[in-house]
Amino acid sequence: MTDLSILFPSILNGLTTGAVYALIALGLTLIYGVLHIINFAHGAALMLALYAVYWLKEAAGIDPYLALPLVVPGMFVLGYAMQRLVINRASHGKDENILLVTLGLSIVMENLALLFFKSDTRTIETAYTLTTVPINIGFAQAMIALPKLVAFGGALVASAVLMLIVGRTDLGRAIRAVAKEKHGAKLMGIDVEHVYAMSFGIGLACLGAAACFLLPAYYVNPQVGNGFVLVAFTIVVLGGMGSFSGALLGGLLIGVVESLGGLLLGESLGQIGIFLLFIAVLLFRPQGLFGAKA
């Protein structure tokens, strides 16, 4: 049996990683819940956000956390413009076209990153990159990297803000109305195309926040988004398609499962547990852990 002194840090590490996974998955959940499409460009957009944080640090000396007011609105504008000017016009209202358009956008963004930044893996150095914080609970204790602890808290706050927007604001009510019945929402005077673009923009803004929390302890290259978006898709299905609470709790659960899988099986095999859990949910609860039956 694994010793508690090893198990406890592994669980904490999984929770810190899972919170960022959840934030990425929440953006994907919002886009799916309103537009009812799978956004294949989600991972590439995260990669662009990470490069934006990297460039701000290297070129202007802006700390990743201080880059939040720049990167988050920038990603929102990118998402709004992408939906309104490209996806909406190129899809002609057909879901299959939207899938192909987002896939095409993903390929374009990854190749642009290769053109400008090459295929090199890049990291940044900050004064707190190697700083650790002691965590003590009862008889268990652990040392957690400060950037991971900040990422955990920041991702939870960003997730709470997103849920507050969707649940308590006029925009959120419009988003929920369009997600439920877009034709009825349109008859009530809601600008459906604007809501689509706002949802896409907010989904990408979540990626901007995730990038700011990730980069102090992570890296960026043109393919970095692929691994994250694969896990995010798993979380969306695991938590229940379109469920915000499911995405949040599912992200935390996936983070812990990945961390414990890496502890027991080795880091290279850590994600096996994620997909075993995913298959089990599809077999025994296909609506997801927190989703309602159709």
PDB file of N, CA and C in Angstrom, residues 146-231:
ATOM      1  N   LEU A 146       4.567  26.776  -5.657  1.00  0.00           N
ATOM      2  CA  LEU A 146       3.724  27.972  -5.568  1.00  0.00           C
ATOM      3  C   LEU A 146       2.941  28.228  -6.854  1.00  0.00           C
ATOM      4  N   PRO A 147       3.561  28.106  -8.049  1.00  0.00           N
ATOM      5  CA  PRO A 147       2.771  28.333  -9.273  1.00  0.00           C
ATOM      6  C   PRO A 147       1.571  27.390  -9.390  1.00  0.00           C
ATOM      7  N   LYS A 148       1.719  26.146  -8.920  1.00  0.00           N
ATOM      8  CA  LYS A 148       0.599  25.201  -8.982  1.00  0.00           C
ATOM      9  C   LYS A 148      -0.493  25.591  -7.999  1.00  0.00           C
ATOM     10  N   LEU A 149      -0.093  26.090  -6.843  1.00  0.00           N
ATOM     11  CA  LEU A 149      -1.075  26.520  -5.846  1.00  0.00           C
ATOM     12  C   LEU A 149      -1.846  27.743  -6.346  1.00  0.00           C
ATOM     13  N   VAL A 150      -1.140  28.685  -6.967  1.00  0.00           N
ATOM     14  CA  VAL A 150      -1.793  29.867  -7.543  1.00  0.00           C
ATOM     15  C   VAL A 150      -2.718  29.443  -8.681  1.00  0.00           C
ATOM     16  N   ALA A 151      -2.260  28.490  -9.500  1.00  0.00           N
ATOM     17  CA  ALA A 151      -3.087  28.000 -10.613  1.00  0.00           C
ATOM     18  C   ALA A 151      -4.376  27.373 -10.093  1.00  0.00           C
ATOM     19  N   PHE A 152      -4.269  26.622  -8.994  1.00  0.00           N
ATOM     20  CA  PHE A 152      -5.449  25.992  -8.403  1.00  0.00           C
ATOM     21  C   PHE A 152      -6.466  27.052  -7.965  1.00  0.00           C
ATOM     22  N   GLY A 153      -6.005  28.017  -7.166  1.00  0.00           N
ATOM     23  CA  GLY A 153      -6.909  29.063  -6.691  1.00  0.00           C
ATOM     24  C   GLY A 153      -7.437  29.922  -7.823  1.00  0.00           C
ATOM     25  N   GLY A 154      -6.551  30.310  -8.744  1.00  0.00           N
ATOM     26  CA  GLY A 154      -6.969  31.150  -9.863  1.00  0.00           C
ATOM     27  C   GLY A 154      -7.978  30.470 -10.768  1.00  0.00           C
ATOM     28  N   ALA A 155      -7.759  29.182 -11.042  1.00  0.00           N
ATOM     29  CA  ALA A 155      -8.684  28.439 -11.904  1.00  0.00           C
ATOM     30  C   ALA A 155     -10.050  28.308 -11.251  1.00  0.00           C
ATOM     31  N   LEU A 156     -10.079  28.083  -9.928  1.00  0.00           N
ATOM     32  CA  LEU A 156     -11.363  27.985  -9.232  1.00  0.00           C
ATOM     33  C   LEU A 156     -12.100  29.327  -9.240  1.00  0.00           C
ATOM     34  N   VAL A 157     -11.358  30.425  -9.038  1.00  0.00           N
ATOM     35  CA  VAL A 157     -11.983  31.753  -9.076  1.00  0.00           C
ATOM     36  C   VAL A 157     -12.525  32.050 -10.474  1.00  0.00           C
ATOM     37  N   ALA A 158     -11.724  31.762 -11.505  1.00  0.00           N
ATOM     38  CA  ALA A 158     -12.171  32.002 -12.882  1.00  0.00           C
ATOM     39  C   ALA A 158     -13.396  31.153 -13.210  1.00  0.00           C
ATOM     40  N   SER A 159     -13.415  29.910 -12.730  1.00  0.00           N
ATOM     41  CA  SER A 159     -14.570  29.034 -12.957  1.00  0.00           C
ATOM     42  C   SER A 159     -15.813  29.593 -12.265  1.00  0.00           C
ATOM     43  N   ALA A 160     -15.636  30.103 -11.044  1.00  0.00           N
ATOM     44  CA  ALA A 160     -16.761  30.691 -10.314  1.00  0.00           C
ATOM     45  C   ALA A 160     -17.301  31.928 -11.026  1.00  0.00           C
ATOM     46  N   VAL A 161     -16.397  32.760 -11.564  1.00  0.00           N
ATOM     47  CA  VAL A 161     -16.820  33.952 -12.314  1.00  0.00           C
ATOM     48  C   VAL A 161     -17.622  33.547 -13.547  1.00  0.00           C
ATOM     49  N   LEU A 162     -17.155  32.526 -14.265  1.00  0.00           N
ATOM     50  CA  LEU A 162     -17.876  32.059 -15.448  1.00  0.00           C
ATOM     51  C   LEU A 162     -19.269  31.570 -15.074  1.00  0.00           C
ATOM     52  N   MET A 163     -19.367  30.778 -14.016  1.00  0.00           N
ATOM     53  CA  MET A 163     -20.679  30.252 -13.603  1.00  0.00           C
ATOM     54  C   MET A 163     -21.586  31.372 -13.119  1.00  0.00           C
ATOM     55  N   LEU A 164     -21.005  32.399 -12.504  1.00  0.00           N
ATOM     56  CA  LEU A 164     -21.780  33.563 -12.075  1.00  0.00           C
ATOM     57  C   LEU A 164     -22.331  34.319 -13.277  1.00  0.00           C
ATOM     58  N   ILE A 165     -21.502  34.484 -14.301  1.00  0.00           N
ATOM     59  CA  ILE A 165     -21.951  35.164 -15.530  1.00  0.00           C
ATOM     60  C   ILE A 165     -23.100  34.406 -16.169  1.00  0.00           C
ATOM     61  N   VAL A 166     -22.937  33.090 -16.282  1.00  0.00           N
ATOM     62  CA  VAL A 166     -23.965  32.274 -16.950  1.00  0.00           C
ATOM     63  C   VAL A 166     -25.233  32.191 -16.110  1.00  0.00           C
ATOM     64  N   GLY A 167     -25.083  32.168 -14.791  1.00  0.00           N
ATOM     65  CA  GLY A 167     -26.246  31.947 -13.933  1.00  0.00           C
ATOM     66  C   GLY A 167     -26.963  33.194 -13.462  1.00  0.00           C
ATOM     67  N   ARG A 168     -26.283  34.365 -13.422  1.00  0.00           N
ATOM     68  CA  ARG A 168     -26.870  35.525 -12.755  1.00  0.00           C
ATOM     69  C   ARG A 168     -26.982  36.784 -13.618  1.00  0.00           C
ATOM     70  N   THR A 169     -26.460  36.783 -14.831  1.00  0.00           N
ATOM     71  CA  THR A 169     -26.479  38.015 -15.635  1.00  0.00           C
ATOM     72  C   THR A 169     -27.471  37.900 -16.789  1.00  0.00           C
ATOM     73  N   ASP A 170     -27.799  39.056 -17.389  1.00  0.00           N
ATOM     74  CA  ASP A 170     -28.687  39.066 -18.557  1.00  0.00           C
ATOM     75  C   ASP A 170     -28.060  38.284 -19.704  1.00  0.00           C
ATOM     76  N   LEU A 171     -26.743  38.457 -19.889  1.00  0.00           N
ATOM     77  CA  LEU A 171     -26.056  37.689 -20.930  1.00  0.00           C
ATOM     78  C   LEU A 171     -26.182  36.200 -20.650  1.00  0.00           C
ATOM     79  N   GLY A 172     -26.013  35.806 -19.386  1.00  0.00           N
ATOM     80  CA  GLY A 172     -26.122  34.402 -19.022  1.00  0.00           C
ATOM     81  C   GLY A 172     -27.509  33.848 -19.297  1.00  0.00           C
ATOM     82  N   ARG A 173     -28.535  34.666 -19.020  1.00  0.00           N
ATOM     83  CA  ARG A 173     -29.903  34.217 -19.300  1.00  0.00           C
ATOM     84  C   ARG A 173     -30.123  34.055 -20.800  1.00  0.00           C
ATOM     85  N   ALA A 174     -29.538  34.960 -21.570  1.00  0.00           N
ATOM     86  CA  ALA A 174     -29.644  34.846 -23.031  1.00  0.00           C
ATOM     87  C   ALA A 174     -28.906  33.605 -23.526  1.00  0.00           C
ATOM     88  N   ILE A 175     -27.739  33.339 -22.951  1.00  0.00           N
ATOM     89  CA  ILE A 175     -26.972  32.155 -23.334  1.00  0.00           C
ATOM     90  C   ILE A 175     -27.760  30.891 -23.033  1.00  0.00           C
ATOM     91  N   ARG A 176     -28.374  30.838 -21.845  1.00  0.00           N
ATOM     92  CA  ARG A 176     -29.145  29.639 -21.482  1.00  0.00           C
ATOM     93  C   ARG A 176     -30.387  29.491 -22.348  1.00  0.00           C
ATOM     94  N   ALA A 177     -31.006  30.608 -22.719  1.00  0.00           N
ATOM     95  CA  ALA A 177     -32.188  30.558 -23.578  1.00  0.00           C
ATOM     96  C   ALA A 177     -31.828  30.034 -24.966  1.00  0.00           C
ATOM     97  N   VAL A 178     -30.727  30.538 -25.518  1.00  0.00           N
ATOM     98  CA  VAL A 178     -30.293  30.091 -26.851  1.00  0.00           C
ATOM     99  C   VAL A 178     -29.879  28.626 -26.812  1.00  0.00           C
ATOM    100  N   ALA A 179     -29.210  28.224 -25.728  1.00  0.00           N
ATOM    101  CA  ALA A 179     -28.801  26.828 -25.603  1.00  0.00           C
ATOM    102  C   ALA A 179     -30.010  25.897 -25.537  1.00  0.00           C
ATOM    103  N   LYS A 180     -31.080  26.369 -24.887  1.00  0.00           N
ATOM    104  CA  LYS A 180     -32.277  25.545 -24.720  1.00  0.00           C
ATOM    105  C   LYS A 180     -33.104  25.487 -25.995  1.00  0.00           C
ATOM    106  N   GLU A 181     -33.361  26.639 -26.600  1.00  0.00           N
ATOM    107  CA  GLU A 181     -34.205  26.705 -27.802  1.00  0.00           C
ATOM    108  C   GLU A 181     -33.896  27.988 -28.551  1.00  0.00           C
ATOM    109  N   LYS A 182     -33.026  27.877 -29.558  1.00  0.00           N
ATOM    110  CA  LYS A 182     -32.549  29.078 -30.244  1.00  0.00           C
ATOM    111  C   LYS A 182     -33.654  29.764 -31.049  1.00  0.00           C
ATOM    112  N   HIS A 183     -34.567  28.990 -31.601  1.00  0.00           N
ATOM    113  CA  HIS A 183     -35.642  29.605 -32.396  1.00  0.00           C
ATOM    114  C   HIS A 183     -36.592  30.393 -31.486  1.00  0.00           C
ATOM    115  N   GLY A 184     -36.922  29.819 -30.327  1.00  0.00           N
ATOM    116  CA  GLY A 184     -37.762  30.534 -29.382  1.00  0.00           C
ATOM    117  C   GLY A 184     -37.067  31.770 -28.845  1.00  0.00           C
ATOM    118  N   ALA A 185     -35.764  31.670 -28.594  1.00  0.00           N
ATOM    119  CA  ALA A 185     -34.998  32.826 -28.119  1.00  0.00           C
ATOM    120  C   ALA A 185     -34.997  33.940 -29.158  1.00  0.00           C
ATOM    121  N   LYS A 186     -34.889  33.556 -30.423  1.00  0.00           N
ATOM    122  CA  LYS A 186     -34.884  34.549 -31.500  1.00  0.00           C
ATOM    123  C   LYS A 186     -36.231  35.258 -31.586  1.00  0.00           C
ATOM    124  N   LEU A 187     -37.312  34.524 -31.396  1.00  0.00           N
ATOM    125  CA  LEU A 187     -38.646  35.127 -31.416  1.00  0.00           C
ATOM    126  C   LEU A 187     -38.850  36.094 -30.254  1.00  0.00           C
ATOM    127  N   MET A 188     -38.109  35.882 -29.165  1.00  0.00           N
ATOM    128  CA  MET A 188     -38.197  36.766 -28.010  1.00  0.00           C
ATOM    129  C   MET A 188     -37.292  37.987 -28.126  1.00  0.00           C
ATOM    130  N   GLY A 189     -36.627  38.117 -29.264  1.00  0.00           N
ATOM    131  CA  GLY A 189     -35.806  39.301 -29.510  1.00  0.00           C
ATOM    132  C   GLY A 189     -34.344  39.156 -29.175  1.00  0.00           C
ATOM    133  N   ILE A 190     -33.894  37.965 -28.850  1.00  0.00           N
ATOM    134  CA  ILE A 190     -32.477  37.748 -28.540  1.00  0.00           C
ATOM    135  C   ILE A 190     -31.683  37.628 -29.831  1.00  0.00           C
ATOM    136  N   ASP A 191     -30.579  38.335 -29.915  1.00  0.00           N
ATOM    137  CA  ASP A 191     -29.690  38.267 -31.076  1.00  0.00           C
ATOM    138  C   ASP A 191     -28.867  36.987 -30.968  1.00  0.00           C
ATOM    139  N   VAL A 192     -29.335  35.951 -31.637  1.00  0.00           N
ATOM    140  CA  VAL A 192     -28.729  34.625 -31.500  1.00  0.00           C
ATOM    141  C   VAL A 192     -27.284  34.618 -31.988  1.00  0.00           C
ATOM    142  N   GLU A 193     -27.013  35.281 -33.110  1.00  0.00           N
ATOM    143  CA  GLU A 193     -25.655  35.291 -33.650  1.00  0.00           C
ATOM    144  C   GLU A 193     -24.684  35.971 -32.681  1.00  0.00           C
ATOM    145  N   HIS A 194     -25.149  37.031 -32.036  1.00  0.00           N
ATOM    146  CA  HIS A 194     -24.317  37.726 -31.054  1.00  0.00           C
ATOM    147  C   HIS A 194     -24.050  36.826 -29.854  1.00  0.00           C
ATOM    148  N   VAL A 195     -25.059  36.097 -29.401  1.00  0.00           N
ATOM    149  CA  VAL A 195     -24.889  35.185 -28.268  1.00  0.00           C
ATOM    150  C   VAL A 195     -23.919  34.072 -28.630  1.00  0.00           C
ATOM    151  N   TYR A 196     -24.017  33.559 -29.861  1.00  0.00           N
ATOM    152  CA  TYR A 196     -23.064  32.548 -30.324  1.00  0.00           C
ATOM    153  C   TYR A 196     -21.635  33.074 -30.216  1.00  0.00           C
ATOM    154  N   ALA A 197     -21.418  34.277 -30.748  1.00  0.00           N
ATOM    155  CA  ALA A 197     -20.077  34.859 -30.756  1.00  0.00           C
ATOM    156  C   ALA A 197     -19.590  35.167 -29.343  1.00  0.00           C
ATOM    157  N   MET A 198     -20.495  35.657 -28.483  1.00  0.00           N
ATOM    158  CA  MET A 198     -20.116  35.929 -27.095  1.00  0.00           C
ATOM    159  C   MET A 198     -19.717  34.633 -26.381  1.00  0.00           C
ATOM    160  N   SER A 199     -20.469  33.578 -26.620  1.00  0.00           N
ATOM    161  CA  SER A 199     -20.159  32.289 -25.988  1.00  0.00           C
ATOM    162  C   SER A 199     -18.796  31.777 -26.441  1.00  0.00           C
ATOM    163  N   PHE A 200     -18.542  31.895 -27.728  1.00  0.00           N
ATOM    164  CA  PHE A 200     -17.251  31.457 -28.262  1.00  0.00           C
ATOM    165  C   PHE A 200     -16.134  32.307 -27.674  1.00  0.00           C
ATOM    166  N   GLY A 201     -16.387  33.617 -27.576  1.00  0.00           N
ATOM    167  CA  GLY A 201     -15.388  34.511 -27.000  1.00  0.00           C
ATOM    168  C   GLY A 201     -15.105  34.198 -25.551  1.00  0.00           C
ATOM    169  N   ILE A 202     -16.138  33.948 -24.769  1.00  0.00           N
ATOM    170  CA  ILE A 202     -15.948  33.625 -23.345  1.00  0.00           C
ATOM    171  C   ILE A 202     -15.221  32.285 -23.201  1.00  0.00           C
ATOM    172  N   GLY A 203     -15.558  31.331 -24.078  1.00  0.00           N
ATOM    173  CA  GLY A 203     -14.875  30.041 -24.048  1.00  0.00           C
ATOM    174  C   GLY A 203     -13.379  30.187 -24.263  1.00  0.00           C
ATOM    175  N   LEU A 204     -12.983  31.051 -25.200  1.00  0.00           N
ATOM    176  CA  LEU A 204     -11.561  31.278 -25.448  1.00  0.00           C
ATOM    177  C   LEU A 204     -10.931  32.154 -24.364  1.00  0.00           C
ATOM    178  N   ALA A 205     -11.724  33.035 -23.742  1.00  0.00           N
ATOM    179  CA  ALA A 205     -11.211  33.827 -22.614  1.00  0.00           C
ATOM    180  C   ALA A 205     -10.803  32.907 -21.463  1.00  0.00           C
ATOM    181  N   CYS A 206     -11.556  31.823 -21.264  1.00  0.00           N
ATOM    182  CA  CYS A 206     -11.177  30.825 -20.247  1.00  0.00           C
ATOM    183  C   CYS A 206      -9.797  30.246 -20.554  1.00  0.00           C
ATOM    184  N   LEU A 207      -9.501  30.054 -21.842  1.00  0.00           N
ATOM    185  CA  LEU A 207      -8.194  29.539 -22.230  1.00  0.00           C
ATOM    186  C   LEU A 207      -7.104  30.563 -21.937  1.00  0.00           C
ATOM    187  N   GLY A 208      -7.427  31.856 -22.121  1.00  0.00           N
ATOM    188  CA  GLY A 208      -6.463  32.896 -21.793  1.00  0.00           C
ATOM    189  C   GLY A 208      -6.093  32.875 -20.322  1.00  0.00           C
ATOM    190  N   ALA A 209      -7.108  32.721 -19.462  1.00  0.00           N
ATOM    191  CA  ALA A 209      -6.844  32.628 -18.022  1.00  0.00           C
ATOM    192  C   ALA A 209      -6.034  31.375 -17.701  1.00  0.00           C
ATOM    193  N   ALA A 210      -6.403  30.245 -18.311  1.00  0.00           N
ATOM    194  CA  ALA A 210      -5.683  28.990 -18.066  1.00  0.00           C
ATOM    195  C   ALA A 210      -4.221  29.112 -18.474  1.00  0.00           C
ATOM    196  N   ALA A 211      -3.945  29.796 -19.591  1.00  0.00           N
ATOM    197  CA  ALA A 211      -2.564  29.964 -20.059  1.00  0.00           C
ATOM    198  C   ALA A 211      -1.737  30.765 -19.062  1.00  0.00           C
ATOM    199  N   CYS A 212      -2.319  31.818 -18.493  1.00  0.00           N
ATOM    200  CA  CYS A 212      -1.606  32.641 -17.509  1.00  0.00           C
ATOM    201  C   CYS A 212      -1.287  31.841 -16.252  1.00  0.00           C
ATOM    202  N   PHE A 213      -2.171  30.948 -15.871  1.00  0.00           N
ATOM    203  CA  PHE A 213      -1.935  30.131 -14.681  1.00  0.00           C
ATOM    204  C   PHE A 213      -0.972  28.975 -14.960  1.00  0.00           C
ATOM    205  N   LEU A 214      -0.933  28.504 -16.209  1.00  0.00           N
ATOM    206  CA  LEU A 214      -0.129  27.337 -16.556  1.00  0.00           C
ATOM    207  C   LEU A 214       1.353  27.650 -16.757  1.00  0.00           C
ATOM    208  N   LEU A 215       1.648  28.718 -17.491  1.00  0.00           N
ATOM    209  CA  LEU A 215       2.995  28.881 -18.030  1.00  0.00           C
ATOM    210  C   LEU A 215       4.110  29.010 -16.990  1.00  0.00           C
ATOM    211  N   PRO A 216       3.886  29.611 -15.804  1.00  0.00           N
ATOM    212  CA  PRO A 216       4.998  29.657 -14.850  1.00  0.00           C
ATOM    213  C   PRO A 216       5.551  28.282 -14.481  1.00  0.00           C
ATOM    214  N   ALA A 217       4.741  27.238 -14.621  1.00  0.00           N
ATOM    215  CA  ALA A 217       5.193  25.892 -14.258  1.00  0.00           C
ATOM    216  C   ALA A 217       5.119  24.927 -15.436  1.00  0.00           C
ATOM    217  N   TYR A 218       4.865  25.464 -16.653  1.00  0.00           N
ATOM    218  CA  TYR A 218       4.679  24.575 -17.797  1.00  0.00           C
ATOM    219  C   TYR A 218       5.516  25.077 -18.963  1.00  0.00           C
ATOM    220  N   TYR A 219       5.245  24.582 -20.146  1.00  0.00           N
ATOM    221  CA  TYR A 219       6.001  24.961 -21.337  1.00  0.00           C
ATOM    222  C   TYR A 219       5.039  25.210 -22.487  1.00  0.00           C
ATOM    223  N   VAL A 220       5.565  25.684 -23.605  1.00  0.00           N
ATOM    224  CA  VAL A 220       4.727  25.900 -24.779  1.00  0.00           C
ATOM    225  C   VAL A 220       5.492  25.497 -26.033  1.00  0.00           C
ATOM    226  N   ASN A 221       4.798  24.816 -26.916  1.00  0.00           N
ATOM    227  CA  ASN A 221       5.269  24.546 -28.273  1.00  0.00           C
ATOM    228  C   ASN A 221       4.034  24.444 -29.169  1.00  0.00           C
ATOM    229  N   PRO A 222       4.194  24.371 -30.481  1.00  0.00           N
ATOM    230  CA  PRO A 222       3.011  24.404 -31.358  1.00  0.00           C
ATOM    231  C   PRO A 222       2.013  23.264 -31.164  1.00  0.00           C
ATOM    232  N   GLN A 223       2.435  22.154 -30.563  1.00  0.00           N
ATOM    233  CA  GLN A 223       1.525  21.009 -30.371  1.00  0.00           C
ATOM    234  C   GLN A 223       1.044  20.870 -28.932  1.00  0.00           C
ATOM    235  N   VAL A 224       1.349  21.829 -28.078  1.00  0.00           N
ATOM    236  CA  VAL A 224       1.068  21.660 -26.648  1.00  0.00           C
ATOM    237  C   VAL A 224      -0.424  21.554 -26.347  1.00  0.00           C
ATOM    238  N   GLY A 225      -1.269  22.173 -27.170  1.00  0.00           N
ATOM    239  CA  GLY A 225      -2.702  22.161 -26.899  1.00  0.00           C
ATOM    240  C   GLY A 225      -3.362  20.817 -27.110  1.00  0.00           C
ATOM    241  N   ASN A 226      -2.737  19.945 -27.910  1.00  0.00           N
ATOM    242  CA  ASN A 226      -3.390  18.679 -28.262  1.00  0.00           C
ATOM    243  C   ASN A 226      -3.647  17.803 -27.041  1.00  0.00           C
ATOM    244  N   GLY A 227      -2.672  17.695 -26.162  1.00  0.00           N
ATOM    245  CA  GLY A 227      -2.855  16.877 -24.971  1.00  0.00           C
ATOM    246  C   GLY A 227      -3.918  17.441 -24.042  1.00  0.00           C
ATOM    247  N   PHE A 228      -3.937  18.755 -23.894  1.00  0.00           N
ATOM    248  CA  PHE A 228      -4.923  19.384 -23.011  1.00  0.00           C
ATOM    249  C   PHE A 228      -6.337  19.231 -23.554  1.00  0.00           C
ATOM    250  N   VAL A 229      -6.500  19.400 -24.862  1.00  0.00           N
ATOM    251  CA  VAL A 229      -7.861  19.358 -25.401  1.00  0.00           C
ATOM    252  C   VAL A 229      -8.403  17.930 -25.379  1.00  0.00           C
ATOM    253  N   LEU A 230      -7.529  16.948 -25.500  1.00  0.00           N
ATOM    254  CA  LEU A 230      -7.977  15.550 -25.401  1.00  0.00           C
ATOM    255  C   LEU A 230      -8.531  15.275 -24.009  1.00  0.00           C
ATOM    256  N   VAL A 231      -7.818  15.751 -22.997  1.00  0.00           N
ATOM    257  CA  VAL A 231      -8.297  15.590 -21.620  1.00  0.00           C
ATOM    258  C   VAL A 231      -9.573  16.408 -21.413  1.00  0.00           C
TER     259      VAL A 231
END
